[in-house]
mmCIF file of C-alpha atoms in Angstrom:
data_model
loop_
_atom_site.group_PDB
_atom_site.id
_atom_site.type_symbol
_atom_site.label_atom_id
_atom_site.label_comp_id
_atom_site.label_asym_id
_atom_site.label_seq_id
_atom_site.Cartn_x
_atom_site.Cartn_y
_atom_site.Cartn_z
ATOM 1 C CA MET A 1 0.192 0.009 0.095
ATOM 2 C CA SER A 2 2.548 2.429 0.949
ATOM 3 C CA ASP A 3 4.434 1.721 -2.505
ATOM 4 C CA ILE A 4 1.316 2.488 -4.262
ATOM 5 C CA ARG A 5 0.670 5.440 -2.395
ATOM 6 C CA THR A 6 4.157 7.308 -3.142
ATOM 7 C CA LEU A 7 3.376 6.229 -6.646
ATOM 8 C CA LEU A 8 0.277 8.670 -6.833
ATOM 9 C CA ILE A 9 2.429 11.346 -4.956
ATOM 10 C CA THR A 10 5.182 11.630 -7.673
ATOM 11 C CA LEU A 11 2.536 11.168 -10.530
ATOM 12 C CA LEU A 12 0.717 14.466 -8.878
ATOM 13 C CA LEU A 13 4.168 15.919 -8.698
ATOM 14 C CA VAL A 14 5.432 15.353 -12.138
ATOM 15 C CA THR A 15 1.918 16.587 -13.623
ATOM 16 C CA ALA A 16 1.893 20.120 -11.765
ATOM 17 C CA LEU A 17 5.997 20.793 -12.685
ATOM 18 C CA PRO A 18 6.742 22.528 -16.172
ATOM 19 C CA ALA A 19 8.734 19.971 -18.450
ATOM 20 C CA HIS A 20 12.383 21.054 -17.654
ATOM 21 C CA ALA A 21 11.665 20.778 -13.930
ATOM 22 C CA GLY A 22 13.328 18.187 -12.242
ATOM 23 C CA GLN A 23 11.792 15.857 -10.203
ATOM 24 C CA SER A 24 11.814 16.892 -6.041
ATOM 25 C CA ALA A 25 12.519 14.914 -3.329
ATOM 26 C CA ALA A 26 9.335 15.752 -1.294
ATOM 27 C CA ALA A 27 5.834 16.619 -3.099
ATOM 28 C CA GLU A 28 4.487 19.655 -3.260
ATOM 29 C CA PRO A 29 0.388 19.697 -2.132
ATOM 30 C CA ALA A 30 -1.507 19.036 -5.063
ATOM 31 C CA ALA A 31 -3.698 22.142 -4.709
ATOM 32 C CA ALA A 32 -0.489 24.028 -5.309
ATOM 33 C CA LYS A 33 0.405 25.155 -9.263
ATOM 34 C CA THR A 34 3.618 26.058 -10.967
ATOM 35 C CA TRP A 35 3.944 29.780 -11.580
ATOM 36 C CA ARG A 36 6.369 32.100 -13.241
ATOM 37 C CA LEU A 37 7.585 35.586 -12.412
ATOM 38 C CA ALA A 38 6.657 38.065 -15.436
ATOM 39 C CA THR A 39 8.646 41.189 -13.821
ATOM 40 C CA ILE A 40 11.213 41.372 -10.992
ATOM 41 C CA SER A 41 9.157 41.354 -7.987
ATOM 42 C CA ALA A 42 8.920 41.592 -4.161
ATOM 43 C CA ILE A 43 8.293 38.856 -2.148
ATOM 44 C CA ARG A 44 6.499 39.085 1.500
ATOM 45 C CA ASP A 45 6.400 37.664 4.581
ATOM 46 C CA THR A 46 2.645 38.164 4.307
ATOM 47 C CA PRO A 47 0.184 39.854 1.875
ATOM 48 C CA ASP A 48 1.314 43.453 1.753
ATOM 49 C CA GLY A 49 3.752 42.708 4.316
ATOM 50 C CA ARG A 50 7.140 42.981 4.990
ATOM 51 C CA ILE A 51 9.615 42.619 2.334
ATOM 52 C CA ASN A 52 11.454 39.020 2.414
ATOM 53 C CA GLY A 53 13.535 39.433 -0.646
ATOM 54 C CA ILE A 54 13.388 40.238 -4.152
ATOM 55 C CA TRP A 55 13.171 37.437 -7.016
ATOM 56 C CA ASN A 56 14.167 38.205 -10.566
ATOM 57 C CA ALA A 57 12.064 37.875 -13.658
ATOM 58 C CA GLY A 58 11.360 34.096 -15.015
ATOM 59 C CA THR A 59 11.816 32.428 -11.265
ATOM 60 C CA LEU A 60 9.797 29.452 -11.208
ATOM 61 C CA PHE A 61 7.645 28.418 -7.882
ATOM 62 C CA THR A 62 4.590 26.617 -6.848
ATOM 63 C CA ALA A 63 1.865 28.330 -4.990
ATOM 64 C CA ARG A 64 -1.767 28.466 -4.116
ATOM 65 C CA GLN A 65 -3.903 31.595 -4.874
ATOM 66 C CA GLU A 66 -5.214 33.132 -1.899
ATOM 67 C CA GLY A 67 -8.111 35.363 -3.153
ATOM 68 C CA GLU A 68 -7.683 37.687 -6.561
ATOM 69 C CA ASP A 69 -4.377 39.733 -5.588
ATOM 70 C CA TRP A 70 -2.328 37.263 -3.546
ATOM 71 C CA LEU A 71 -0.458 33.873 -4.307
ATOM 72 C CA ARG A 72 0.616 31.530 -1.345
ATOM 73 C CA ILE A 73 4.726 30.274 -1.959
ATOM 74 C CA SER A 74 5.481 27.043 -0.859
ATOM 75 C CA GLY A 75 8.161 25.780 -2.924
ATOM 76 C CA HIS A 76 10.481 26.892 -5.901
ATOM 77 C CA PHE A 77 13.216 25.065 -8.085
ATOM 78 C CA PRO A 78 16.958 25.545 -7.051
ATOM 79 C CA ASP A 79 18.774 23.574 -9.869
ATOM 80 C CA ASN A 80 15.674 22.771 -11.380
ATOM 81 C CA THR A 81 14.508 20.283 -8.567
ATOM 82 C CA TRP A 82 11.254 21.654 -6.342
ATOM 83 C CA ALA A 83 12.354 22.431 -2.989
ATOM 84 C CA PRO A 84 9.718 23.322 0.241
ATOM 85 C CA LEU A 85 10.111 26.721 1.658
ATOM 86 C CA ASP A 86 10.614 26.793 5.642
ATOM 87 C CA GLN A 87 7.757 29.111 5.673
ATOM 88 C CA PRO A 88 5.184 30.013 3.203
ATOM 89 C CA LEU A 89 6.167 33.363 1.366
ATOM 90 C CA TRP A 90 3.554 35.728 -0.906
ATOM 91 C CA VAL A 91 3.815 37.725 -4.016
ATOM 92 C CA SER A 92 1.203 39.564 -5.912
ATOM 93 C CA ARG A 93 -0.890 37.735 -8.335
ATOM 94 C CA HIS A 94 -0.410 40.318 -10.886
ATOM 95 C CA TYR A 95 3.220 39.513 -11.477
ATOM 96 C CA ALA A 96 3.334 36.051 -11.989
ATOM 97 C CA ASN A 97 1.859 33.802 -14.824
ATOM 98 C CA GLU A 98 0.465 30.130 -14.589
ATOM 99 C CA VAL A 99 2.594 27.518 -15.982
ATOM 100 C CA VAL A 100 0.379 25.284 -18.126
ATOM 101 C CA PRO A 101 1.884 22.790 -20.530
ATOM 102 C CA ARG A 102 1.091 22.881 -24.294
ATOM 103 C CA THR A 103 0.738 19.559 -26.038
ATOM 104 C CA GLU A 104 0.582 21.446 -28.900
ATOM 105 C CA PRO A 105 1.707 24.980 -30.434
ATOM 106 C CA PRO A 106 -0.742 27.956 -29.937
ATOM 107 C CA ARG A 107 -3.736 29.025 -32.369
ATOM 108 C CA ARG A 108 -3.556 32.297 -32.880
ATOM 109 C CA SER A 109 -7.163 33.955 -33.663
ATOM 110 C CA ALA A 110 -5.984 37.703 -33.329
ATOM 111 C CA PRO A 111 -4.646 39.628 -36.358
ATOM 112 C CA GLU A 112 -0.541 38.881 -36.836
ATOM 113 C CA ARG A 113 1.345 42.153 -35.355
ATOM 114 C CA TYR A 114 4.849 42.821 -34.384
ATOM 115 C CA ILE A 115 6.527 45.649 -32.541
ATOM 116 C CA VAL A 116 9.577 47.891 -34.562
ATOM 117 C CA VAL A 117 11.136 50.191 -32.268
ATOM 118 C CA ASN A 118 13.902 52.744 -34.105
ATOM 119 C CA LYS A 119 16.962 54.150 -31.907
ATOM 120 C CA ASN A 120 17.552 56.971 -34.208
ATOM 121 C CA SER A 121 14.130 58.269 -34.266
ATOM 122 C CA PHE A 122 12.836 57.284 -30.935
ATOM 123 C CA LEU A 123 9.482 55.713 -32.407
ATOM 124 C CA LEU A 124 7.568 52.929 -31.485
ATOM 125 C CA GLN A 125 5.668 51.468 -34.340
ATOM 126 C CA ILE A 126 3.045 48.380 -34.111
ATOM 127 C CA PHE A 127 2.452 46.627 -37.692
ATOM 128 C CA GLU A 128 -0.133 44.573 -38.994
ATOM 129 C CA ARG A 129 0.023 41.853 -41.419
ATOM 130 C CA LYS A 130 -2.214 42.315 -44.123
ATOM 131 C CA SER A 131 -3.303 40.820 -47.483
ATOM 132 C CA THR A 132 -2.047 44.251 -48.973
ATOM 133 C CA GLY A 133 0.878 44.122 -47.342
ATOM 134 C CA ASP A 134 2.041 45.358 -43.705
ATOM 135 C CA GLU A 135 0.664 48.387 -42.177
ATOM 136 C CA VAL A 136 1.693 50.906 -39.325
ATOM 137 C CA ILE A 137 -1.769 50.562 -36.741
ATOM 138 C CA TYR A 138 -0.423 52.581 -33.910
ATOM 139 C CA GLN A 139 3.071 54.652 -33.230
ATOM 140 C CA THR A 140 4.815 56.721 -30.229
ATOM 141 C CA LYS A 141 7.459 58.170 -29.505
ATOM 142 C CA VAL A 142 9.660 56.373 -26.445
ATOM 143 C CA ALA A 143 12.558 56.687 -24.432
ATOM 144 C CA LEU A 144 15.508 54.183 -24.567
ATOM 145 C CA GLY A 145 18.433 53.209 -22.967
ATOM 146 C CA MET A 146 21.292 55.182 -22.003
ATOM 147 C CA ASP A 147 23.883 53.510 -24.177
ATOM 148 C CA ARG A 148 26.606 54.753 -21.828
ATOM 149 C CA CYS A 149 28.183 53.092 -18.078
ATOM 150 C CA MET A 150 27.536 54.200 -14.848
ATOM 151 C CA PRO A 151 30.486 55.947 -12.553
ATOM 152 C CA ARG A 152 32.444 53.668 -11.104
ATOM 153 C CA GLU A 153 31.198 54.394 -7.678
ATOM 154 C CA GLN A 154 27.743 53.816 -8.640
ATOM 155 C CA GLY A 155 28.530 50.048 -9.888
ATOM 156 C CA GLY A 156 30.107 51.107 -13.367
ATOM 157 C CA ARG A 157 27.475 48.990 -15.132
ATOM 158 C CA CYS A 158 26.549 49.703 -18.340
ATOM 159 C CA TYR A 159 23.423 49.875 -20.174
ATOM 160 C CA TYR A 160 22.361 49.538 -23.899
ATOM 161 C CA THR A 161 19.020 48.885 -25.878
ATOM 162 C CA GLU A 162 20.686 46.458 -27.870
ATOM 163 C CA PRO A 163 19.565 46.488 -31.625
ATOM 164 C CA GLY A 164 18.130 42.802 -32.167
ATOM 165 C CA GLU A 165 15.171 40.580 -32.633
ATOM 166 C CA TYR A 166 13.201 39.795 -29.353
ATOM 167 C CA ALA A 167 9.507 38.458 -28.494
ATOM 168 C CA VAL A 168 6.807 39.346 -26.230
ATOM 169 C CA ARG A 169 7.471 36.587 -23.347
ATOM 170 C CA TRP A 170 4.775 37.772 -20.686
ATOM 171 C CA LYS A 171 2.377 40.648 -19.862
ATOM 172 C CA VAL A 172 2.004 42.452 -16.351
ATOM 173 C CA HIS A 173 -0.678 44.689 -15.718
ATOM 174 C CA ASP A 174 -1.140 45.951 -12.250
ATOM 175 C CA PRO A 175 -4.083 48.679 -11.966
ATOM 176 C CA GLU A 176 -2.533 50.072 -8.817
ATOM 177 C CA GLY A 177 0.898 50.564 -10.216
ATOM 178 C CA ILE A 178 3.629 48.121 -11.333
ATOM 179 C CA GLU A 179 5.824 47.813 -7.823
ATOM 180 C CA TRP A 180 9.388 48.050 -9.634
ATOM 181 C CA CYS A 181 12.168 46.510 -7.003
ATOM 182 C CA ILE A 182 15.768 47.204 -7.240
ATOM 183 C CA PRO A 183 17.440 44.311 -8.184
ATOM 184 C CA LYS A 184 20.890 43.403 -6.707
ATOM 185 C CA TYR A 185 23.325 44.481 -9.561
ATOM 186 C CA MET A 186 21.754 48.156 -8.926
ATOM 187 C CA GLU A 187 22.175 48.598 -5.576
ATOM 188 C CA GLY A 188 24.878 50.644 -5.854
ATOM 189 C CA GLU A 189 23.301 52.876 -7.607
ATOM 190 C CA TYR A 190 20.197 53.108 -5.466
ATOM 191 C CA ALA A 191 22.581 53.209 -2.290
ATOM 192 C CA GLU A 192 20.837 56.275 -0.579
ATOM 193 C CA ASP A 193 17.039 54.696 -1.171
ATOM 194 C CA ILE A 194 17.748 51.446 0.238
ATOM 195 C CA ALA A 195 19.659 53.116 3.440
ATOM 196 C CA ASN A 196 16.488 55.080 3.916
ATOM 197 C CA GLY A 197 14.618 51.386 3.589
ATOM 198 C CA GLN A 198 12.798 52.209 0.273
ATOM 199 C CA ARG A 199 13.463 48.910 -2.114
ATOM 200 C CA CYS A 200 10.566 48.685 -4.039
ATOM 201 C CA PHE A 201 8.715 52.053 -6.107
ATOM 202 C CA ARG A 202 4.708 51.305 -6.819
ATOM 203 C CA GLY A 203 3.971 52.915 -10.402
ATOM 204 C CA ALA A 204 7.397 53.515 -11.531
ATOM 205 C CA ILE A 205 7.079 51.840 -14.507
ATOM 206 C CA GLY A 206 3.494 52.668 -14.737
ATOM 207 C CA THR A 207 0.549 49.966 -15.135
ATOM 208 C CA HIS A 208 1.310 47.901 -18.365
ATOM 209 C CA ALA A 209 4.476 46.346 -19.375
ATOM 210 C CA LEU A 210 5.689 43.671 -21.900
ATOM 211 C CA ASN A 211 8.941 41.428 -20.745
ATOM 212 C CA ILE A 212 10.762 41.031 -24.436
ATOM 213 C CA GLY A 213 13.732 38.907 -23.017
ATOM 214 C CA LYS A 214 17.252 39.665 -22.176
ATOM 215 C CA SER A 215 16.575 42.356 -19.021
ATOM 216 C CA TYR A 216 14.022 44.371 -21.197
ATOM 217 C CA ALA A 217 10.831 45.548 -20.940
ATOM 218 C CA ILE A 218 8.949 47.825 -22.520
ATOM 219 C CA HIS A 219 6.318 49.561 -20.183
ATOM 220 C CA GLY A 220 5.010 52.916 -19.010
ATOM 221 C CA THR A 221 6.789 55.279 -17.048
ATOM 222 C CA SER A 222 6.287 58.077 -14.002
ATOM 223 C CA ARG A 223 8.729 60.586 -16.012
ATOM 224 C CA PRO A 224 6.736 61.281 -19.214
ATOM 225 C CA ASP A 225 9.323 64.462 -19.611
ATOM 226 C CA LEU A 226 11.599 61.949 -20.280
ATOM 227 C CA ILE A 227 10.029 60.550 -23.324
ATOM 228 C CA GLY A 228 12.564 61.133 -26.658
ATOM 229 C CA ARG A 229 15.517 60.952 -24.823
ATOM 230 C CA ARG A 230 18.641 57.871 -23.626
ATOM 231 C CA VAL A 231 17.548 57.737 -19.919
ATOM 232 C CA SER A 232 16.508 54.173 -19.074
ATOM 233 C CA ARG A 233 18.761 50.983 -17.982
ATOM 234 C CA GLY A 234 18.043 49.450 -21.242
ATOM 235 C CA CYS A 235 14.065 48.947 -21.513
ATOM 236 C CA VAL A 236 11.786 51.047 -23.673
ATOM 237 C CA ARG A 237 9.268 53.682 -21.922
ATOM 238 C CA ALA A 238 6.242 54.561 -23.273
ATOM 239 C CA ALA A 239 3.779 57.264 -21.935
ATOM 240 C CA ASN A 240 1.517 55.080 -19.883
ATOM 241 C CA ALA A 241 -1.766 56.000 -21.840
ATOM 242 C CA ASP A 242 0.126 54.624 -25.003
ATOM 243 C CA MET A 243 1.641 51.717 -23.408
ATOM 244 C CA ARG A 244 -2.187 50.966 -22.126
ATOM 245 C CA LYS A 245 -2.976 50.581 -26.063
ATOM 246 C CA ILE A 246 0.760 48.740 -27.001
ATOM 247 C CA TYR A 247 -0.504 46.164 -24.116
ATOM 248 C CA ASN A 248 -3.846 45.830 -25.439
ATOM 249 C CA LEU A 249 -2.688 45.470 -28.953
ATOM 250 C CA MET A 250 -0.136 42.681 -28.278
ATOM 251 C CA GLN A 251 -0.115 39.032 -27.835
ATOM 252 C CA VAL A 252 2.555 36.904 -25.865
ATOM 253 C CA GLY A 253 4.936 35.781 -28.639
ATOM 254 C CA ASP A 254 4.599 38.609 -30.883
ATOM 255 C CA LYS A 255 7.868 39.446 -32.414
ATOM 256 C CA VAL A 256 9.607 42.571 -31.306
ATOM 257 C CA ILE A 257 12.571 44.281 -33.159
ATOM 258 C CA ILE A 258 14.749 46.777 -32.353
ATOM 259 C CA THR A 259 16.972 48.624 -35.302
ATOM 260 C CA GLN A 260 19.741 51.182 -35.147
#
């Protein structure tokens, strides 16, 4: 009987995990699901409580949804192997997507669209493929990466919006304003804020964002006066009203091209 019970628990675990995650030594509760962070996020000891840590975009974890706004984290995947947490942690539901195994490619019902960001003109354009040719259906000015290095006393890290081909990986929307948190590699640049106890900033990147790979995102801004300038750490910033339209027009998987 014990062998049968062990087999059933293992099967439940493997079904719940993404395909690339390894098996675990302990089984996650069946009610939990696997999630992936869509943006860098504050992890808290209780809903809206003290910040316990900062997790990067793409981090996999298991959690149960509690209400509409929070996920109760019970485990994560160090070295692609599920491991339980010593105590539950919490993250906003707005910043994570459930990992759903796919047995076939997704079917697209919306028109095929792609984004082109021109670094010389600071212009973002959304194209839609039509039988008569590709047509611009929306465009707006944006801010781009500073394309330079920070002073050595601030860490000396270099930030560029690198030309290339990307794709919309995840979409993030928080109606209260996306909470952007200082990642570890930027701590030197924000040393004063951290010393004052401020690690996260609500609404600094607006209410809508598209993760496009690397550490890049197309997102809103609390500084619309800087649109048309090279000021970001590599992300593409749009005015919040424009970003809301971009968010609604694009789907996960859509191509994003950044040109010189």
